[in-house]
Each structure stands twice: as structure tokens, then as C-alpha cells.
Coordinates of C-alpha atoms in Angstrom, one line a residue:
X11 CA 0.0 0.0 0.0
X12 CA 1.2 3.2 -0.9
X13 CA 1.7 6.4 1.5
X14 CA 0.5 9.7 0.7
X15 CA 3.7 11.9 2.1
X16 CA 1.9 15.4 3.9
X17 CA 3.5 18.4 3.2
X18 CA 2.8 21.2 6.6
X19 CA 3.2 24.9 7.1
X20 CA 4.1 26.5 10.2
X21 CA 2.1 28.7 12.0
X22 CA 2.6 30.0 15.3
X23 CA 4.9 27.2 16.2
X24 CA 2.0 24.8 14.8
X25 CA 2.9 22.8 12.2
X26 CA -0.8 22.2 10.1
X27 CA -1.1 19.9 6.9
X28 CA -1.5 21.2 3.7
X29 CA -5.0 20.0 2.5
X30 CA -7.2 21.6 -0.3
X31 CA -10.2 20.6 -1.1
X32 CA -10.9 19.7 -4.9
X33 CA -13.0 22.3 -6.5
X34 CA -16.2 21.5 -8.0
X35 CA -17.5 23.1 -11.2
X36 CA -21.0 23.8 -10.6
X37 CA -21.0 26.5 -13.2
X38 CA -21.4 23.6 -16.0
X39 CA -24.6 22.1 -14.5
X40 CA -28.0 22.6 -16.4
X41 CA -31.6 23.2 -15.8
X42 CA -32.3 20.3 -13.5
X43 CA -29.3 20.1 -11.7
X44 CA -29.1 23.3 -10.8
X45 CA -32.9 22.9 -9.6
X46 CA -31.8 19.9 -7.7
X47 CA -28.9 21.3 -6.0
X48 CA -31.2 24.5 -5.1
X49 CA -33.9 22.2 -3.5
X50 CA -31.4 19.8 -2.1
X51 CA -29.7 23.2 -0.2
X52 CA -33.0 24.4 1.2
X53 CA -34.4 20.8 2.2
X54 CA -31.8 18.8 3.6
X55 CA -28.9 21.4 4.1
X56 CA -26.9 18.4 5.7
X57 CA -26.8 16.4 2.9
X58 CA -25.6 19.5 0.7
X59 CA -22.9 20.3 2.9
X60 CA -22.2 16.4 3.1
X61 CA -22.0 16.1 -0.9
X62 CA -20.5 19.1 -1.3
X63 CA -17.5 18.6 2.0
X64 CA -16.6 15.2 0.0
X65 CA -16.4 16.7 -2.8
X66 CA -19.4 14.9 -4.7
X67 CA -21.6 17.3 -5.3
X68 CA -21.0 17.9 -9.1
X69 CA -20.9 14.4 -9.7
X70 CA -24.6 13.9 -7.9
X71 CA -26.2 16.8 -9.7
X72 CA -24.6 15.3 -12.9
X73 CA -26.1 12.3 -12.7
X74 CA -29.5 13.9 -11.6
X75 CA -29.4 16.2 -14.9
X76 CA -28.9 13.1 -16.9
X77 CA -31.2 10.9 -15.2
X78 CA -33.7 14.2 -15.5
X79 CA -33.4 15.0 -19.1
X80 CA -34.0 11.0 -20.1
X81 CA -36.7 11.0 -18.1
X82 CA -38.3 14.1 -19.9
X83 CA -37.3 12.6 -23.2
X84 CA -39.3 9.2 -22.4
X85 CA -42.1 11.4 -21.5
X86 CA -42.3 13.7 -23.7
X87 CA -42.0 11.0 -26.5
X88 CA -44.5 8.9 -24.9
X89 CA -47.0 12.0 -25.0
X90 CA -46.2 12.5 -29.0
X91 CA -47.2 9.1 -29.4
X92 CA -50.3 9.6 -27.8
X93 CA -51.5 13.0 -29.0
X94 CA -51.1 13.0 -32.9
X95 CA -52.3 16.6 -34.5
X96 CA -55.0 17.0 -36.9
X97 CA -53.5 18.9 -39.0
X98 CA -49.4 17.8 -39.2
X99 CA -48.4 20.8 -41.3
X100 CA -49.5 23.1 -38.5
X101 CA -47.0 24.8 -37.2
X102 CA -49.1 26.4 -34.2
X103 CA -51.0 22.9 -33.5
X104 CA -47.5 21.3 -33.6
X105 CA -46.0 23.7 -31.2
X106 CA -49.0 23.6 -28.6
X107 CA -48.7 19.8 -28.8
X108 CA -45.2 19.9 -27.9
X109 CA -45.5 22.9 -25.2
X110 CA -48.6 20.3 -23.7
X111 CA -46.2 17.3 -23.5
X112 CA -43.2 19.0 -22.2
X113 CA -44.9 20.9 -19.6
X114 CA -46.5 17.5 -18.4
X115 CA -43.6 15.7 -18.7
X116 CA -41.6 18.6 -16.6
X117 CA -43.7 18.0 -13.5
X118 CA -43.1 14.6 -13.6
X119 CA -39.6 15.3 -14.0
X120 CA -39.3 17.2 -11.1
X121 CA -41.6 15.4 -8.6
X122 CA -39.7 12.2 -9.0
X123 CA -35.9 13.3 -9.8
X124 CA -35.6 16.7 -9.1
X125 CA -36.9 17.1 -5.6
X126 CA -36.0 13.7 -4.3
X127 CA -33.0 13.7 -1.7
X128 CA -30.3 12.0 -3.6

């Protein structure tokens, strides 16, 4: 097994170990794992700070922006399959459709990905 050598500073007389914490880039995250991260924060602050101490807070909200944008993707193509337009060439019945299905398949999306405790 293989030992990690510590590098200290002095302070004081103290000697302290020279740790830093690896930085997360939460700049990069999207819609719903920004959402999650948000609701996560306000809900259940210590499991926030827990994800984010460890340094696994990008990687959760990663996977719960991927696991959120398949999950709108099923829906929303389940909901097309469903809902066919009258008129195909319709630009405006097309758009509605599409607004209906996403808008349903967004609430779904966020009651069972988004606001769950992950």
C-alpha cells in the first residue's frame, strides 16, 4: 500500500497539513441540476454540505441532470405518441402539442428526480 507523504506549514509554532479541497464546477450544471442542487440546499442542508465537503456534489447533480433530461425525453415522446395533430403541417397545433407534453412531462420530471434527496 502506498503512503501519501503530507506536506505542513508553520504557523505560530503549529505545524498544520497542507490539504485543499478539490474544487467543484457547478458553473457547467443545467436546468435540473441546478434545480436539484437548489432544493437539495433548502431541504436537507446536511446532505448539501455532506456532498459538497466530500467533494461529490458535481458528480450527484450530474447524474440527476442526466437521469432528469432522459426521463423528460421518455415522456415527452410517450406523450407524442399519444397526442397526434390533426392537421401535421401546423406549425401552431404542432407547437402547442409539444408545449402540452413538455410541460407535463416537466412536473413529472421534477416530482420524482428533481426534488427527491439524492
Amino acid at each position: 500500500m502506498a503512503e501519501m507523504a503530507l506536506m505542513y506549514h508553520e504557523v505560530d509554532g503549529l505545524l498544520y497539513p497542507n490539504i485543499q479541497m478539490e474544487k467543484q464546477n457547478l458553473q457547467n450544471l443545467g436546468k435540473y441540476g441546478r434545480m436539484a442542487m437548489k432544493y437539495l440546499q433548502e431541504n436537507n442542508p446536511s446532505r448539501y454540505k455532506t456532498l459538497f465537503r466530500f467533494g461529490m456534489l458535481e458528480e450527484k447533480m450530474k447524474e440527476v441532470e442526466e437521469e432528469a433530461n432522459q426521463l423528460l425525453d421518455q415522456l415527452m415522446e410517450s406523450y407524442l405518441q399519444k397526442h397526434k395533430p390533426e392537421n401535421p403541417s401546423s406549425t401552431m397545433e404542432m407547437w402547442k402539442i409539444r408545449e402540452q407534453a413538455k410541460m407535463q412531462a416537466e412536473e413529472v420530471v421534477l416530482h420524482q428526480v428533481v426534488m427527491t434527496f439524492h
